[in-house]
Amino acid sequence: MRKIPIYAHPAAGWPALVASTRKLMDYKAFLRGSMSVLMSNQPNGGFDCPGCAWPDHKTHKTLDVCETGFKVIASETMSTKADAAFFAKHTVTALQSWTGYELEHSGRLSEPMAYDAAQDRYVPISWDAAFERIASQLNQLDSPDEALFYTSGRVTNEPAFLYQLFVRLYGTNNMPDCSNMCHEPTSVMLGRQLGVGKATVMLEDFERARLIIMFGQNPATNHPRMLEMLAHAHKQGCKILSVNPMREQGLSAFRNPQKPTHMAAGQSDDLVDDMIQIQIGGDAALLTGIAKWLLENDKINTDFIAEHTSGFEALQQWLIEQSWADIERGSGIDQAQIIEVARLVADSPATICTWGMGITQHVQGDDNVAMITNLLLLMGMIGIEGAGASPVRGHSNVQGDRTMGVHERPDKKLLDSLERVFKQPMPREDGFDVVAGAKALIAGKLKAFVSMGGNYAVAAPDMSAIQQALTTTELNVFVATKLNGTMLHPGANNIILPCISRTEKIITSKGEQFVTTEDSMCQIARSKGNLKPISDTLKSEVQIVADMATHVLGGKFDIPWQKMGEDFDIIRDYVAQAIDGFENFNYRVRAADRGFHLYHPARHRVWNTDSKKAQFEVPKYPITFVAEQMQSKTSALNKGANSIIDSQNRKQQVWQLTSVRSHDQFNTMIFGYKDRYRQTDRRDVLFMHPDEISRLGWSKGDKVQITRETSSGEKRVLGPLVLTEMDIAANAVATYYPECNDLFDLDTQAPDSHIPAYKSATVVLEKMAMIQQTSKDKTAEDMSLAVPA
Ligand SMILES: Nc1nc2c(c(=O)[nH]1)N[C@H]1C(S)=C(S)[C@@H](COP(=O)(O)OP(=O)(O)OC[C@H]3O[C@@H](n4cnc5c(=O)[nH]c(N)nc54)[C@H](O)[C@@H]3O)O[C@H]1N2
Ligand SMILES: Nc1nc2c(c(=O)[nH]1)N[C@H]1C(S)=C(S)[C@@H](COP(=O)(O)OP(=O)(O)OC[C@H]3O[C@@H](n4cnc5c(=O)[nH]c(N)nc54)[C@H](O)[C@@H]3O)O[C@H]1N2
Ligand SMILES: [Mo]
């Protein structure tokens, strides 16, 4: 296919700095925010950037923050408040029609609020009254399992540890977290295959790697600080490949903001040597092809396999059985190009595979991760310098929350350890994850929903159904910094508890407190905000959990909740006793600027798996899964009188849809409508290759509607969307998350990790002019603001 011209301005560089500065101004956050930005991710104090989980550079004393970081900080440090006066002006019904952009810009939540049904408004409530109401509702439930306790990955270690302790002592493991929608296949499969569900690499490995393969990841937008590391590796001769259905343009031209000369001279680097434009959902097939060639050409590391692994024969047999025809059909890539990649893998003494949501968010997400790990194991690329598995986490502390015990399927070791330290029995039954919790809510089986951050309903599939279900509960509680669409569907009691954010100071009777986070490469470091909280009324997340526990559990357990709320060292002392790898936590986290690295056995070729060896896994799904699905939908669609005929009188075809992020959002928090790299200034777009647009006889700018049929046969419709050109694989289309989340359903998920398949949905497209009578009342212009909350 023809390549379409790339974005003219390099990623990062001046445009990114200008965009960042403008965002601080938009948010009226300049004074609070700019001072704050200078303090993020610095050695010797400062706070951990509340953006992504990419590790900090060890030695940087300059601006170790990026465009995304700037925007997230601006969003936190804005001086506008969503306070009592704000809520007095707007009914909840009116707020329901606000866009995500409008809600995000309504300001920082600054006092506790409770929903008053008579007025249809949130009204102020005192902290005490709020906690009493929470306690009375939670204590009335027939079983603690009727409550769901969600966590989002921005929550830091200390509140996360306290929260899981409170929830377990209350009596349930119903602790879904955003990880269930994000890197869950990584946690599950790396856990099973290597013994630890986390990255085996450290930042310095990127300096020694000879080959980096990036699967389904868009660092220019989502982990901009990673670009600098890639640029560095590239300069040293490391080959970099990107496997992605979209040519993500931020990777093609990068200007390093850390290097003023680079910026001034207007130089830029192309970071990617080759781009493998995979079919959506085709990664397992591609990896199968690479592994098959390596195996059949004696390029695998037989010594490593013999000494360290188990399950090789089964994988070998399976690889031999896979045909090149299926590999090509499943991946959309020619055998010749796959062999080229395989040769690079064979020749590389040090290979890192990195991956993001393009790998995990599929029905075959678990298989995709398994195949990446299989490839690394076949080559012996775990436990040597410059090589390994590098899943790149999203939220800044999503990995830490899990380490602290926020987990709906806790392992026995964690529960034993909590019982030993706190001398109380812990619930042993697995709880609900995001999908199971949402289904239980919709089925009316849950009576209370509590969330530590996040925007559960809007981030999940079946958004509207979850929002509707929240109106049927006895209690919904939101510990949060910003208003969002999960808070606007009140049940009998709906309470918002505003918290101090990452950029703000936490001062208690014991003095200024710091918290800790864990980055994507297992580094634990301190984080301390430097701004005065936006309102004197705010409490820290730790104090909110301590108060909730005090009110809900009363004097039932001999645990110093309030002392912990005042002195976070006490929490860390408990963590040191309860969680592996945190021995001497308070000392070690203070001893070095960047804290400490958590022991990772697989880095040392110690395998804490069932077999005590690294484990090969055979994929569960056929590698032609997506291709088959598209084929069967196409023939079903074109059967009988209902078939849709396009403008050139051809029968309708189906497409594979993926959902992605822009640099003007952080998940459901919409900062703006622009995507510089993808050259659009609206979010209601459908990206399609220009060749495909002309093949259909359509034009860019046309309005199209998407229809998806769920596994139960229900039709979901989204549109109109504006057709926009993009260098994306044939048969593939893309749009922005979360606007599309009602297209996805809770039943379409991976078998072991239960991750929703946000990255591949088989859909039908229709040009709006051809659709009769459906949406005459809605123009694309209306839709450009219709970002769901
Ligand atoms: N600015 C900004 N930064 C963020 C976030 C944000 O919303 N905005 N969110 C944070 C969070 S929580 C996360 S998890 C990370 C997410 O970071 P990423 O994983 O980079 O996020 P996405 O944009 O969801 O998708 C990544 C890529 O997957 C590709 N893709 C889609 N389908 C497939 C496929 O089948 N195969 C392959 N190989 N690729 C595919 C898409 O084209 C896209 O380039 O970013 C974090 N950082
Ligand atoms: N279609 C589709 N859906 C997806 C994805 C996708 O790629 N496609 N990605 C999935 C992924 S990877 C993720 S991680 C989820 C994200 O799911 P979530 O983590 O639930 O969503 P966020 O939008 O990050 O949450 C934003 C809210 O967090 C609150 N918040 C912000 N900072 C703080 C803080 O410091 N403390 C507290 N207590 N609250 C705070 C604010 O109230 C804000 O409104 O979405 C998932 N959904
Ligand atoms: Mo994420």
Tab-separated table of C-alpha atoms and ligand atoms in Angstrom, residues 51-53 68 178 182-183 214-219 221-224 243-246 248 278-283 355-359 361-362 368 392-395 658-668 671 678 737 759-760, ligand 1:
chain	number	residue	atom	x	y	z
A	51	GLY	CA	1.450	10.415	34.102
A	52	CYS	CA	2.825	7.091	32.935
A	53	ALA	CA	4.971	4.451	34.651
A	68	THR	CA	1.948	14.001	28.648
A	178	CYS	CA	-7.597	-0.701	36.222
A	182	CYS	CA	-4.644	-2.851	30.923
A	183	HIS	CA	-1.692	-5.218	31.461
A	214	MET	CA	8.068	-2.730	20.136
A	215	PHE	CA	4.737	-4.480	19.900
A	216	GLY	CA	1.478	-2.515	19.952
A	217	GLN	CA	2.803	0.526	21.675
A	218	ASN	CA	2.828	4.228	20.859
A	219	PRO	CA	5.488	5.820	23.042
A	221	THR	CA	2.023	9.766	22.740
A	222	ASN	CA	1.837	7.534	25.768
A	223	HIS	CA	5.366	7.193	27.170
A	224	PRO	CA	7.254	10.122	25.632
A	243	VAL	CA	4.923	-3.871	15.132
A	244	ASN	CA	1.731	-1.897	14.727
A	245	PRO	CA	-1.206	-1.689	12.340
A	246	MET	CA	-0.727	2.092	12.371
A	248	GLU	CA	2.563	5.999	14.519
A	278	ILE	CA	0.428	-6.030	11.210
A	279	GLN	CA	-3.237	-6.849	10.814
A	280	ILE	CA	-5.152	-6.038	14.020
A	281	GLY	CA	-4.984	-9.094	16.249
A	282	GLY	CA	-2.215	-10.609	14.133
A	283	ASP	CA	0.667	-10.538	16.616
A	355	TRP	CA	4.720	-4.109	24.502
A	356	GLY	CA	1.599	-2.129	25.254
A	357	MET	CA	-2.135	-2.292	24.788
A	358	GLY	CA	-1.908	-3.389	21.148
A	359	ILE	CA	-0.799	-6.759	22.537
A	361	GLN	CA	-6.410	-5.844	24.818
A	362	HIS	CA	-7.585	-8.758	22.686
A	368	ASN	CA	0.084	-12.661	22.504
A	392	VAL	CA	5.302	-0.808	29.474
A	393	ARG	CA	2.726	-0.019	32.133
A	394	GLY	CA	0.261	2.810	31.861
A	395	HIS	CA	-0.755	4.480	35.100
A	658	THR	CA	-9.094	-0.809	17.352
A	659	SER	CA	-9.352	1.988	19.942
A	660	VAL	CA	-6.416	4.246	20.795
A	661	ARG	CA	-5.379	7.289	22.832
A	662	SER	CA	-4.243	10.766	21.777
A	663	HIS	CA	-1.676	12.985	23.461
A	664	ASP	CA	-4.514	15.317	24.454
A	665	GLN	CA	-6.049	12.894	26.905
A	666	PHE	CA	-4.997	10.755	29.798
A	667	ASN	CA	-7.372	7.841	29.602
A	668	THR	CA	-10.865	9.228	30.214
A	671	PHE	CA	-7.522	17.622	27.834
A	678	ARG	CA	-2.382	12.035	13.638
A	737	TYR	CA	-11.171	5.635	23.448
A	759	LYS	CA	-8.235	-3.458	20.500
A	760	SER	CA	-10.204	-5.683	18.184
B	1	LIG	N1	-0.853	10.894	26.655
B	1	LIG	C1	-1.279	9.774	27.257
B	1	LIG	N2	-0.384	8.953	27.856
B	1	LIG	C2	-0.812	7.794	28.435
B	1	LIG	C3	-2.193	7.462	28.507
B	1	LIG	C4	-3.111	8.352	27.855
B	1	LIG	O1	-4.332	8.102	27.815
B	1	LIG	N3	-2.617	9.484	27.258
B	1	LIG	N4	-2.614	6.319	29.157
B	1	LIG	C5	-1.681	5.590	30.001
B	1	LIG	C6	-2.110	4.190	30.149
B	1	LIG	S1	-3.171	3.761	31.429
B	1	LIG	C7	-1.630	3.204	29.348
B	1	LIG	S2	-2.122	1.584	29.579
B	1	LIG	C8	-0.617	3.471	28.336
B	1	LIG	C9	-1.048	2.897	26.971
B	1	LIG	O2	-0.045	3.080	26.021
B	1	LIG	P1	-0.130	2.307	24.617
B	1	LIG	O3	-0.108	0.847	24.849
B	1	LIG	O4	0.905	2.896	23.732
B	1	LIG	O5	-1.631	2.764	24.152
B	1	LIG	P2	-2.730	2.731	23.028
B	1	LIG	O6	-2.833	4.062	22.394
B	1	LIG	O7	-3.978	2.238	23.672
B	1	LIG	O8	-2.330	1.630	21.955
B	1	LIG	C10	-1.042	1.385	21.546
B	1	LIG	C11	-0.868	0.993	20.114
B	1	LIG	O9	-1.448	-0.269	19.833
B	1	LIG	C12	-1.657	-0.299	18.436
B	1	LIG	N5	-2.487	-1.469	18.113
B	1	LIG	C13	-3.824	-1.562	18.059
B	1	LIG	N6	-4.187	-2.824	17.766
B	1	LIG	C14	-3.042	-3.556	17.628
B	1	LIG	C15	-2.745	-4.916	17.330
B	1	LIG	O10	-3.605	-5.758	17.128
B	1	LIG	N7	-1.432	-5.278	17.292
B	1	LIG	C16	-0.413	-4.393	17.506
B	1	LIG	N8	0.831	-4.825	17.450
B	1	LIG	N9	-0.675	-3.104	17.758
B	1	LIG	C17	-1.961	-2.684	17.840
B	1	LIG	C18	-2.260	1.047	18.165
B	1	LIG	O11	-2.154	1.389	16.803
B	1	LIG	C19	-1.443	1.946	19.075
B	1	LIG	O12	-0.352	2.511	18.398
B	1	LIG	O13	-0.378	4.860	28.168
B	1	LIG	C20	-0.290	5.612	29.387
B	1	LIG	N10	0.115	6.945	29.000
